Coordinates of C-alpha atoms and ligand atoms in Angstrom, one line a residue:
M1 CA -5.3 20.4 22.4
P2 CA -1.6 20.8 22.4
A3 CA 1.1 18.8 20.9
S4 CA 4.6 18.4 20.7
S5 CA 7.3 17.5 18.8
V6 CA 9.6 13.8 20.9
S7 CA 13.1 13.0 20.1
L8 CA 15.1 9.5 20.9
T9 CA 18.9 10.3 20.6
N10 CA 20.9 7.5 20.4
V11 CA 18.7 5.5 22.9
Y12 CA 20.2 2.3 24.9
K13 CA 18.0 0.4 27.9
A14 CA 20.0 -2.5 29.4
F15 CA 18.0 -4.9 31.7
K16 CA 19.5 -7.2 34.3
G17 CA 18.1 -10.9 33.0
F18 CA 17.7 -13.6 36.0
K19 CA 21.1 -14.4 36.2
G20 CA 22.7 -11.5 36.4
E21 CA 23.4 -10.9 32.3
E22 CA 22.5 -7.8 30.4
I23 CA 19.6 -7.5 28.2
L24 CA 19.7 -4.9 25.3
A25 CA 15.7 -4.5 25.3
V26 CA 16.5 -0.8 22.9
D27 CA 19.7 -0.4 21.1
D28 CA 20.7 3.1 20.3
V29 CA 17.4 4.3 18.9
S30 CA 17.0 7.4 17.8
F31 CA 14.2 9.2 15.7
R32 CA 12.8 12.6 15.8
I33 CA 8.1 12.9 15.7
E34 CA 7.0 15.9 14.9
P35 CA 3.5 17.4 16.3
G36 CA 0.9 16.4 15.6
A37 CA 2.2 13.5 13.4
F38 CA 0.8 9.5 14.2
V39 CA 3.7 7.7 14.4
T40 CA 3.5 3.3 15.6
L41 CA 6.5 1.2 16.8
L42 CA 6.3 -1.3 14.5
G43 CA 7.8 -5.1 15.5
P44 CA 8.2 -9.0 16.3
S45 CA 6.9 -9.7 21.0
G46 CA 10.3 -8.5 22.8
C47 CA 11.3 -6.4 19.9
G48 CA 11.7 -3.1 22.2
K49 CA 8.8 -1.1 21.2
T50 CA 7.5 -0.6 25.2
T51 CA 10.5 -0.2 26.9
S52 CA 11.1 2.8 24.4
L53 CA 7.4 4.2 24.6
R54 CA 8.2 3.6 29.2
M55 CA 10.9 5.4 28.2
I56 CA 9.1 8.7 26.8
A57 CA 6.6 8.2 29.1
G58 CA 8.6 8.2 32.0
F59 CA 7.8 5.6 33.6
E60 CA 11.8 3.6 32.7
N61 CA 14.7 5.9 32.0
P62 CA 18.1 5.1 29.7
T63 CA 20.6 3.2 30.6
K64 CA 22.2 5.7 28.2
G65 CA 20.5 8.4 25.9
K66 CA 18.6 11.4 25.2
I67 CA 15.0 12.4 25.6
K68 CA 14.0 15.3 24.5
I69 CA 9.4 15.9 24.4
D70 CA 10.0 19.6 22.2
E71 CA 13.3 21.4 22.8
E72 CA 12.7 20.5 26.2
D73 CA 15.3 17.6 27.5
V74 CA 13.2 15.5 29.4
T75 CA 15.6 12.4 30.3
F76 CA 15.2 12.3 33.8
I77 CA 12.2 14.2 34.7
P78 CA 9.6 11.7 36.2
P79 CA 5.8 10.8 34.0
W80 CA 3.6 12.9 35.9
K81 CA 6.0 15.8 35.4
R82 CA 5.7 15.1 31.2
D83 CA 3.0 16.5 29.5
T84 CA 2.3 13.1 28.2
A85 CA -0.9 10.3 28.7
M86 CA -1.1 6.6 28.2
V87 CA -3.6 4.0 26.8
F88 CA -2.4 1.0 27.9
Q89 CA -3.5 -2.9 26.6
S90 CA -5.3 -3.7 29.8
Y91 CA -7.6 -0.9 29.6
G92 CA -7.3 -0.3 33.2
L93 CA -9.6 1.0 34.2
F94 CA -10.8 1.9 38.5
P95 CA -12.9 -0.3 39.7
H96 CA -14.7 1.4 42.1
M97 CA -15.1 4.8 40.3
N98 CA -18.1 5.9 38.5
V99 CA -17.4 6.7 34.2
G100 CA -17.8 9.7 35.6
D101 CA -14.7 10.0 38.4
N102 CA -12.4 7.8 36.1
V103 CA -12.5 10.0 33.4
G104 CA -12.3 13.5 35.0
Y105 CA -9.3 11.8 38.1
G106 CA -6.6 13.6 35.9
L107 CA -7.8 16.9 36.8
K108 CA -9.7 16.5 40.2
M109 CA -5.6 16.2 40.5
R110 CA -4.9 19.2 38.8
K111 CA -7.3 20.8 41.6
V112 CA -9.5 21.7 38.4
T113 CA -12.8 23.0 40.3
T114 CA -15.7 19.9 40.3
S115 CA -18.1 22.6 38.0
E116 CA -15.5 22.8 34.9
R117 CA -14.1 19.2 35.8
H118 CA -17.9 18.3 34.9
K119 CA -18.3 20.4 31.9
K120 CA -14.7 18.4 30.3
V121 CA -15.5 15.3 31.6
S122 CA -19.1 15.5 29.4
A123 CA -17.2 17.6 26.8
I124 CA -14.4 15.0 26.2
L125 CA -17.4 12.1 26.5
D126 CA -18.5 13.2 23.5
L127 CA -15.8 13.7 21.9
V128 CA -15.3 9.7 22.1
G129 CA -19.6 8.5 21.7
L130 CA -20.2 7.8 25.1
S131 CA -22.0 11.1 25.7
G132 CA -24.8 10.7 28.6
F133 CA -22.2 7.9 30.6
E134 CA -21.2 9.7 33.4
E135 CA -22.6 7.5 35.9
R136 CA -22.6 4.5 34.3
P137 CA -19.4 1.4 36.2
P138 CA -17.3 0.0 33.9
S139 CA -18.5 -3.5 35.0
S140 CA -20.9 -2.0 33.0
L141 CA -19.5 -1.7 30.0
S142 CA -18.2 -3.4 26.8
G143 CA -14.7 -3.7 25.5
G144 CA -14.8 -1.2 24.1
Q145 CA -17.0 1.1 25.9
Q146 CA -14.0 0.9 28.3
Q147 CA -11.3 1.1 25.9
R148 CA -13.3 4.9 25.0
V149 CA -12.9 5.8 29.2
A150 CA -9.5 5.0 28.9
L151 CA -8.6 7.2 26.2
A152 CA -10.8 9.9 27.3
R153 CA -9.3 9.8 30.7
A154 CA -5.7 10.4 28.1
L155 CA -8.0 12.8 26.4
V156 CA -8.9 14.8 29.1
V157 CA -5.5 16.0 31.1
E158 CA -5.3 17.5 27.3
P159 CA -2.1 16.0 27.6
S160 CA 0.9 16.7 24.3
V161 CA 2.1 13.5 23.8
L162 CA -1.2 10.3 23.7
L163 CA 1.0 6.6 24.1
F164 CA -0.5 3.6 23.3
D165 CA 0.6 0.2 24.1
E166 CA -1.7 -2.3 22.2
P167 CA -4.4 -0.1 23.0
L168 CA -7.3 -3.0 20.8
S169 CA -5.3 -6.0 21.4
N170 CA -7.9 -7.2 23.6
L171 CA -11.0 -6.1 21.4
D172 CA -12.9 -8.5 18.6
V173 CA -11.6 -8.2 15.3
L174 CA -14.8 -5.8 14.9
L175 CA -14.4 -3.8 17.9
R176 CA -10.6 -3.5 16.5
E177 CA -11.4 -1.9 13.0
Q178 CA -14.4 0.3 14.4
M179 CA -12.0 1.5 17.2
R180 CA -8.9 2.1 15.1
V181 CA -11.2 4.2 13.0
E182 CA -12.3 6.3 15.8
I183 CA -8.4 6.3 17.9
R184 CA -8.0 8.4 13.6
R185 CA -10.6 11.2 13.3
I186 CA -9.8 11.8 17.3
Q187 CA -6.1 11.8 16.7
Q188 CA -6.8 14.4 13.4
K189 CA -9.5 15.9 15.3
T190 CA -7.5 17.0 18.8
G191 CA -4.0 17.7 16.6
I192 CA -2.3 15.8 18.9
T193 CA 1.0 14.0 18.6
A194 CA 0.9 9.9 18.8
I195 CA 2.4 7.8 19.6
Y196 CA 1.2 3.8 19.3
V197 CA 2.8 0.3 19.6
T198 CA 1.3 -2.0 17.9
H199 CA 2.4 -6.3 16.8
D200 CA -0.9 -5.9 14.3
R201 CA 1.2 -4.8 11.1
T202 CA -2.7 -3.8 10.0
E203 CA -3.0 -1.7 12.9
A204 CA -0.7 0.7 12.3
M205 CA -0.5 -0.1 7.8
T206 CA -4.4 1.7 8.6
L207 CA -3.3 4.5 11.5
S208 CA -0.3 6.3 11.0
D209 CA 1.8 8.7 9.4
T210 CA 4.8 7.2 9.7
V211 CA 5.4 3.5 10.9
I212 CA 9.3 2.8 12.5
V213 CA 9.8 -1.3 12.1
M214 CA 11.8 -3.1 15.0
N215 CA 13.6 -5.5 15.9
K216 CA 16.1 -7.0 18.3
G217 CA 15.3 -3.3 20.1
K218 CA 17.0 -1.7 16.6
I219 CA 14.5 -0.2 14.3
V220 CA 15.5 -1.4 10.7
Q221 CA 12.8 0.7 8.9
T222 CA 10.5 4.1 8.8
G223 CA 8.9 5.2 6.4
T224 CA 5.0 6.0 6.2
P225 CA 3.0 2.8 5.7
F226 CA 3.0 2.7 1.9
D227 CA 7.1 3.0 1.8
I228 CA 7.2 0.0 4.4
Y229 CA 4.7 -1.9 2.8
E230 CA 5.3 -1.7 -1.3
E231 CA 9.1 -0.6 -0.4
P232 CA 10.9 -2.7 2.3
N233 CA 14.7 -2.6 2.7
S234 CA 14.6 -6.5 3.6
I235 CA 13.2 -9.5 3.7
F236 CA 12.9 -9.3 7.7
V237 CA 10.6 -5.9 6.8
A238 CA 9.4 -7.7 3.1
D239 CA 7.1 -11.0 5.2
F240 CA 6.0 -8.6 9.0
M241 CA 4.0 -6.5 6.2
G242 CA 3.0 -9.6 4.6
K243 CA 2.9 -11.8 2.4
M244 CA 6.1 -12.3 -0.7
A245 CA 6.7 -14.5 -3.5
Y246 CA 10.9 -14.6 -3.8
F247 CA 12.6 -15.2 -7.1
P248 CA 16.2 -15.6 -7.6
V249 CA 17.6 -13.6 -10.1
K250 CA 20.8 -13.1 -11.9
I251 CA 21.7 -9.8 -12.4
L252 CA 22.0 -8.2 -16.0
A253 CA 23.5 -4.3 -15.1
W254 CA 22.8 -2.2 -12.9
E255 CA 20.7 1.6 -13.5
G256 CA 20.3 3.8 -11.4
K257 CA 17.9 2.7 -8.9
D258 CA 16.4 0.0 -10.4
A259 CA 18.0 -3.1 -12.1
I260 CA 18.3 -5.1 -15.2
V261 CA 17.7 -8.9 -13.5
E262 CA 17.3 -12.5 -15.9
L263 CA 14.7 -14.6 -14.4
Y264 CA 13.7 -17.5 -16.4
D265 CA 15.8 -16.5 -19.5
K266 CA 13.6 -13.1 -19.1
K267 CA 14.6 -9.4 -18.6
L268 CA 12.9 -7.7 -16.0
S269 CA 13.9 -4.1 -15.0
V270 CA 12.8 -4.1 -11.4
R271 CA 13.4 -1.3 -7.9
V272 CA 16.4 -2.1 -6.3
A273 CA 15.3 -1.9 -1.9
K274 CA 15.7 1.4 -0.3
N275 CA 18.9 2.2 1.2
V276 CA 20.3 0.1 -0.6
T277 CA 23.6 0.3 -2.2
P278 CA 24.0 -1.9 -6.0
N279 CA 27.0 -3.7 -4.8
D280 CA 28.8 -6.8 -6.6
S281 CA 29.9 -8.5 -4.2
Q282 CA 26.4 -9.2 -1.9
R283 CA 23.9 -11.8 -3.0
Y284 CA 20.0 -9.9 -4.0
I285 CA 16.3 -11.6 -4.1
L286 CA 13.3 -10.4 -6.0
A287 CA 10.6 -9.6 -4.2
C288 CA 7.1 -9.5 -5.4
R289 CA 3.7 -9.5 -3.7
P290 CA 1.1 -11.6 -4.1
E291 CA -1.3 -9.3 -5.5
S292 CA 1.5 -7.8 -8.5
M293 CA 1.7 -11.2 -9.8
K294 CA -0.4 -12.2 -12.4
M295 CA -1.6 -16.1 -12.4
Q296 CA -1.9 -16.2 -17.1
E297 CA -1.8 -18.8 -19.5
N298 CA 0.5 -22.3 -19.6
G299 CA 4.2 -19.9 -20.8
K300 CA 2.3 -16.6 -21.0
G301 CA 4.5 -15.7 -17.8
V302 CA 7.8 -15.8 -16.7
V303 CA 7.6 -18.5 -13.6
P304 CA 6.0 -21.7 -14.3
G305 CA 3.9 -23.5 -11.4
V306 CA 1.1 -25.5 -10.6
I307 CA -2.1 -25.3 -8.8
T308 CA -1.7 -26.3 -5.2
T309 CA -4.6 -24.4 -3.9
N310 CA -7.4 -21.4 -3.7
V311 CA -8.8 -19.7 -0.7
Y312 CA -11.7 -17.8 -1.4
L313 CA -12.6 -14.7 0.3
G314 CA -14.9 -13.2 -0.9
N315 CA -13.5 -10.0 -2.5
A316 CA -10.5 -12.3 -3.4
I317 CA -9.8 -15.4 -4.8
E318 CA -5.8 -17.0 -2.8
S319 CA -4.1 -19.3 -5.0
Y320 CA -0.6 -21.5 -3.7
I321 CA 1.1 -22.0 -6.1
K322 CA 3.8 -24.6 -6.7
T323 CA 6.9 -23.3 -8.2
E324 CA 10.7 -23.5 -8.8
F325 CA 11.6 -21.7 -6.4
G326 CA 9.0 -23.2 -3.6
E327 CA 5.1 -22.4 -3.1
V328 CA 3.7 -19.2 -3.6
M329 CA 0.8 -17.5 -3.4
V330 CA -1.0 -15.0 -6.0
K331 CA -4.1 -12.9 -5.3
S332 CA -6.2 -11.7 -7.1
E333 CA -9.9 -11.4 -8.5
L334 CA -12.2 -13.6 -9.3
P335 CA -11.8 -13.9 -13.1
K336 CA -15.6 -13.7 -15.1
E337 CA -14.7 -17.4 -16.7
G338 CA -14.9 -18.6 -13.0
L339 CA -12.0 -20.2 -10.3
R340 CA -8.6 -21.9 -12.3
P341 CA -9.4 -25.2 -10.7
E342 CA -6.1 -26.9 -8.9
G343 CA -3.6 -28.9 -10.3
S344 CA -4.2 -26.2 -13.0
P345 CA -1.1 -26.2 -14.8
V346 CA -0.3 -21.6 -14.9
S347 CA 2.5 -19.2 -15.8
L348 CA 3.4 -16.2 -13.2
S349 CA 4.1 -13.0 -15.1
I350 CA 5.6 -10.5 -12.1
R351 CA 4.7 -6.5 -12.4
E352 CA 8.2 -4.9 -13.0
D353 CA 6.9 -1.3 -11.0
K354 CA 5.9 -3.5 -7.9
A355 CA 8.7 -6.4 -7.9
V356 CA 11.6 -5.2 -4.8
L357 CA 15.5 -6.7 -5.3
L358 CA 15.8 -7.0 -1.4
P359 CA 19.7 -7.6 -0.2
L360 CA 19.7 -11.3 1.3
D361 CA 21.9 -12.0 4.0
P362 CA 24.7 -14.6 4.0
G363 CA 23.2 -18.1 4.9
I364 CA 19.9 -17.3 4.2
D365 CA 18.6 -19.8 1.3
G366 CA 16.9 -18.2 -1.2
L367 CA 14.8 -21.5 -2.2
S368 CA 14.4 -21.4 2.4
L369 CA 12.1 -18.3 2.0
N370 CA 9.1 -18.8 0.0
K371 CA 8.1 -21.7 2.3
A372 CA 9.1 -20.0 5.8
N373 CA 6.2 -18.0 3.8
I374 CA 3.2 -20.1 4.0
Ligands
ATP401 N1 11.7 -5.1 33.5 C1 12.1 -6.4 32.3 N2 12.7 -6.7 33.4 C2 14.3 -7.3 31.9 N3 14.1 -7.2 31.6 C3 12.4 -6.2 31.2 C4 11.9 -6.0 31.6 N4 11.0 -5.2 30.9 C5 11.5 -5.4 28.8 N5 12.6 -6.8 29.4 C6 12.9 -8.0 27.9 O1 13.5 -6.9 27.1 C7 13.3 -6.9 25.9 C8 11.9 -5.8 25.4 O2 10.6 -5.8 25.4 P1 9.1 -5.2 25.5 O3 7.7 -5.0 26.5 O4 10.0 -3.7 25.6 O5 9.0 -6.2 23.7 P2 7.0 -5.8 23.3 O6 8.3 -4.9 21.9 O7 7.1 -4.2 23.4 O8 7.6 -6.9 23.1 P3 5.8 -7.4 23.0 O9 5.0 -7.0 22.2 O10 5.4 -8.6 24.0 O11 4.8 -6.4 24.4 C9 12.9 -8.1 25.9 O12 13.5 -9.6 26.2 C10 11.5 -7.7 27.4 O13 12.0 -9.8 28.0
MG402 MG1 4.9 -4.6 24.6

C-alpha cells in the first residue's frame, strides 16, 4: 500500500465556546511523520488530540498553520480529496448493509467494478481475520469483529495515511489487547502511515514507533515509547506514563548529562531529564519508577520507610512504602523467602542509571507529588 508523510507546521485551532469565549483546542502544534511510521497522539481528555486528527483528515480547518501530506499543502483541501481514512471509536458501520457492502462502500463510491470490488473486499477481510463474513449483518458481530470491519473499510480504499481515534475504547480489556496486536500487525504488513489518538498510555507504548504527548493543546514531549517512559522531560509526562516516586535531593554537581545529588547523606549519580539544561536557579526533584527501586534490609538502602500495603498481582508485588516524603510504590518480583509483611521497616535503594532529575515548577511542593501519585 502507499504511504505518505504528514507534517503540521505551527497549527492552531480555536473554537468559539458557549458564551462566545475562545477555546484554544490546538496551540502551535508542529510535527512531521515519516512515511510508514506509526505515531500516537497521547494525552488527557480535552488536550486537543481529536481536533488535531480531524484537521489532518480535513473535517476541521486550522485557524492558523499549515498541514502537508507528502509535500502537498492540504490545509484547506476537503476530506474526500485527501488520501486519508479514519477509524472511529464508535465503529460507524451502516446497519442496513452487510459486512461486504460496508467494506466495499468506498470502492463503490470510487466506481470500482463489482468483480474488482469483491476481490478487494475479500482480500481485506482476510487481512483483518474475517474471511467469509461478507453476508453477515453488522448487528450479528461482536464489538471486536465490528471494529475489524471498520478497519477493513478504511484500508480497502488503500489510503496513504490511516487515522485512528480511540478505536479500542468500546472493547473489553482482553479484546483490546488482542486488537492492539492486530492493528500493529496490519500496519506493519501494509506499511501504511498510521496516526493513532488515545489517552491510554499502554496502547500508545505498545503500538507506536513515536509517541507525541500533548497537554492543553500543546506538544509537551515527542519520543520513542522508551524515551517517554524512561526519560520524561517533565513531571506531567512522568506521571502520565505511570507511577513515579519523587525524592527531594540536594544537587552537589552537574556532570554533563548527569548530576551528583545527595539524598540522606548518600551521593547518587543520576541522569538529568532530556532537553533540560542544568540551571542553578531552577528547583529539581529526583524521580524513580516503581521497578527501579528495591526494598533492602533496614539501613542498607538510601530511603528508610515502612511497608503499609502489599498488592499481589500474580507476576509482581506492588508494595506501598511510607517514607518521610510521602507514600511511594515499589514493584518487585515475589522474593524466594516470601513476602515482607505489612508493617516491616525497609530501606529503599535506587537504581542510579534509571532515576531521572526533573525540573520542579515554582509553587509546586515536591512532597505533595507522592500523595497525588497514589
Ligand atoms: N466543535 C467544538 N466546539 C467548541 N469546542 C470544541 C469543539 N471541539 C472540541 N472542542 C474543545 O477543544 C478542546 C480539545 O478537544 P478534543 O476533542 O480535541 O480533545 P481530546 O484530546 O480528543 O479529548 P478526549 O480524550 O476527551 O477525546 C476541548 O476543550 C474541547 O471542549
Ligand atoms: Mg478525542
